[in-house]
């Protein structure tokens, strides 16, 4: 009698859990980003960490901690140095665990980075999150993309017109990114009970839409 064993199929979109323990101040920062954008904290952590995983600026900083050769992509190799310093958070500070779920593809890349850093994947994720949160380009991009996706068409058009005017007529800084513009706007509107989108809507309505 021949017994047929059916292999269980693995979903292509299967998610892999990673649970780094990070400094409490970093956790609170991610929590604030979660609050103002109305996105679950676990998803904010994944989005920010993924951007760091593929960010040249973040990887350049991490390169001093790489112990084994790391291919960031098909064209970029970071040479490892076994005698190099190991990345770690400051000892003796309060920490908290955050749960994140990565796609298999991103988890595989994360695992390769962790191997090159000679630390567990959870620690590598914590490192990426910490460095990405402090990268203004990554955070500004995250917030501005959120605003773009949430604003209605009329307000988005008006916001773009304001941005266009400011960048065209700014005698102080010729290179203002859309994310930086949003950050400046948020500094002006400080009601802590508003989400980012509500703040931007309020700001536009007060100045443009009648």
XYZ file of C-alpha atoms in Angstrom:
210
model
C 0.000 0.000 0.000
C 1.415 3.326 -1.031
C 0.872 6.208 1.360
C 0.720 9.684 -0.094
C 1.935 12.459 2.151
C 0.682 15.872 1.170
C 3.211 18.631 1.731
C 1.868 21.653 3.502
C 2.102 24.712 1.308
C 3.833 27.763 2.724
C 2.017 31.003 2.007
C 3.998 33.390 -0.147
C 2.875 36.282 2.053
C 3.688 34.551 5.331
C 4.850 36.946 8.048
C 7.714 36.316 10.460
C 7.657 37.674 14.009
C 10.610 39.650 15.339
C 10.529 40.962 18.910
C 13.406 43.331 19.694
C 13.861 44.767 23.174
C 14.559 48.465 22.718
C 15.237 51.493 24.963
C 12.025 52.876 26.450
C 12.628 56.301 24.869
C 12.819 54.688 21.432
C 9.639 52.742 22.163
C 7.855 55.950 23.202
C 9.012 57.694 20.024
C 7.607 54.907 17.849
C 4.443 55.011 19.960
C 4.064 58.745 19.271
C 4.494 58.173 15.545
C 1.812 55.497 15.836
C -0.524 57.904 17.621
C -0.172 60.900 15.325
C -0.524 58.827 12.153
C -3.208 56.459 13.520
C -1.152 53.430 12.447
C -0.642 50.446 14.827
C 2.720 50.618 16.598
C 3.813 47.217 15.253
C 3.211 48.430 11.694
C 5.064 51.702 12.292
C 8.015 49.698 13.586
C 8.052 47.509 10.480
C 7.751 50.430 8.050
C 10.553 52.423 9.703
C 12.852 49.403 10.132
C 12.354 48.301 6.515
C 13.340 51.734 5.266
C 16.468 51.503 7.361
C 17.202 48.012 6.055
C 17.435 49.393 2.523
C 18.789 52.862 3.388
C 22.336 53.683 2.304
C 22.728 56.218 5.122
C 21.668 53.737 7.816
C 23.802 50.915 6.419
C 26.807 53.225 6.100
C 26.569 53.904 9.831
C 26.106 50.211 10.643
C 29.060 49.256 8.429
C 31.504 49.935 11.279
C 29.822 47.097 13.228
C 29.762 44.568 10.363
C 31.902 41.520 11.164
C 31.154 39.392 8.092
C 30.756 40.582 4.497
C 27.245 41.869 3.821
C 25.642 42.261 0.410
C 23.111 45.089 0.708
C 22.061 44.387 -2.877
C 23.575 42.927 -6.049
C 25.970 45.843 -6.390
C 26.848 46.954 -2.857
C 29.094 44.940 -0.535
C 30.082 45.999 2.981
C 33.311 44.295 4.012
C 33.323 42.629 7.410
C 35.926 42.958 10.171
C 35.749 40.221 12.804
C 37.686 42.292 15.325
C 35.230 45.190 15.007
C 32.928 46.498 17.738
C 29.576 44.768 18.294
C 26.443 46.913 18.103
C 24.508 47.105 21.366
C 22.273 49.512 23.228
C 23.514 51.274 26.333
C 23.494 49.010 29.368
C 21.521 49.798 32.505
C 18.690 51.681 30.786
C 15.015 50.783 30.848
C 13.879 48.763 27.830
C 10.646 47.422 26.419
C 9.821 44.752 23.865
C 8.060 45.608 20.614
C 6.518 42.964 18.350
C 6.820 43.327 14.576
C 5.968 41.073 11.641
C 8.054 41.095 8.471
C 7.435 39.509 5.094
C 9.571 36.454 4.373
C 11.651 38.437 1.854
C 12.427 41.240 4.303
C 13.015 38.771 7.135
C 15.563 36.912 5.003
C 17.411 40.158 4.296
C 17.230 41.056 7.976
C 18.646 37.655 8.909
C 21.570 38.180 6.521
C 22.292 41.558 8.091
C 22.082 40.057 11.589
C 24.555 37.324 10.598
C 26.949 39.953 9.245
C 26.640 41.969 12.453
C 27.050 38.772 14.518
C 23.934 39.530 16.567
C 20.432 37.969 16.696
C 17.816 39.168 14.162
C 15.873 40.821 16.989
C 18.925 42.894 17.954
C 19.572 43.814 14.314
C 15.967 44.971 14.028
C 16.353 47.088 17.144
C 19.486 48.657 15.670
C 17.703 49.447 12.399
C 14.745 50.952 14.232
C 16.947 53.138 16.435
C 19.034 54.449 13.537
C 16.047 54.914 11.227
C 14.048 56.930 13.763
C 16.978 59.351 14.013
C 17.205 59.686 10.231
C 15.158 62.781 9.338
C 14.780 61.738 5.692
C 13.147 58.450 6.710
C 10.813 60.011 9.280
C 9.866 62.977 7.087
C 9.144 60.587 4.222
C 7.010 58.362 6.457
C 4.911 61.288 7.716
C 4.547 62.997 4.335
C 3.506 59.734 2.634
C 0.902 59.229 5.345
C -0.469 62.736 4.829
C -0.584 62.232 1.054
C -2.581 59.021 1.432
C -5.059 60.444 3.961
C -5.893 63.940 2.660
C -8.854 64.388 0.331
C -8.156 65.544 -3.230
C -9.116 69.191 -2.663
C -6.903 69.646 0.398
C -4.041 67.719 -1.180
C -4.138 70.014 -4.216
C -4.092 73.097 -2.001
C -1.253 71.709 0.111
C 0.817 71.031 -3.002
C 0.175 74.584 -4.219
C 1.386 75.978 -0.897
C 4.454 73.734 -1.020
C 5.168 74.780 -4.609
C 4.950 78.451 -3.682
C 7.236 78.078 -0.656
C 9.923 76.143 -2.524
C 9.816 78.575 -5.455
C 9.968 81.725 -3.336
C 12.199 80.694 -0.462
C 15.326 82.904 -0.240
C 16.774 80.922 2.679
C 16.743 77.285 1.631
C 16.278 76.113 -1.946
C 15.972 72.438 -1.070
C 12.947 71.905 1.164
C 11.603 68.370 0.883
C 7.864 67.761 1.137
C 8.511 65.909 4.389
C 10.408 68.865 5.848
C 7.543 71.130 4.795
C 5.087 68.898 6.677
C 7.356 68.939 9.740
C 7.465 72.754 9.693
C 3.695 72.815 9.358
C 3.276 70.475 12.333
C 5.514 72.704 14.446
C 3.081 75.542 13.793
C -0.014 73.513 14.678
C 0.611 72.075 18.130
C -2.767 70.740 19.330
C -1.655 67.434 20.829
C -5.140 65.906 20.552
C -5.013 66.033 16.740
C -3.571 63.402 14.462
C -1.171 64.465 11.715
C -3.923 64.420 9.098
C -6.292 66.443 11.293
C -3.576 69.027 11.923
C -2.833 69.405 8.236
C -6.530 69.632 7.347
C -7.048 72.298 10.002
C -4.022 74.267 8.821
C -5.169 74.210 5.181
C -8.792 75.034 6.008
C -7.815 78.051 8.086
C -5.596 79.519 5.369
C -6.978 78.392 2.038
C -10.387 76.748 1.901
C -13.324 79.093 2.558
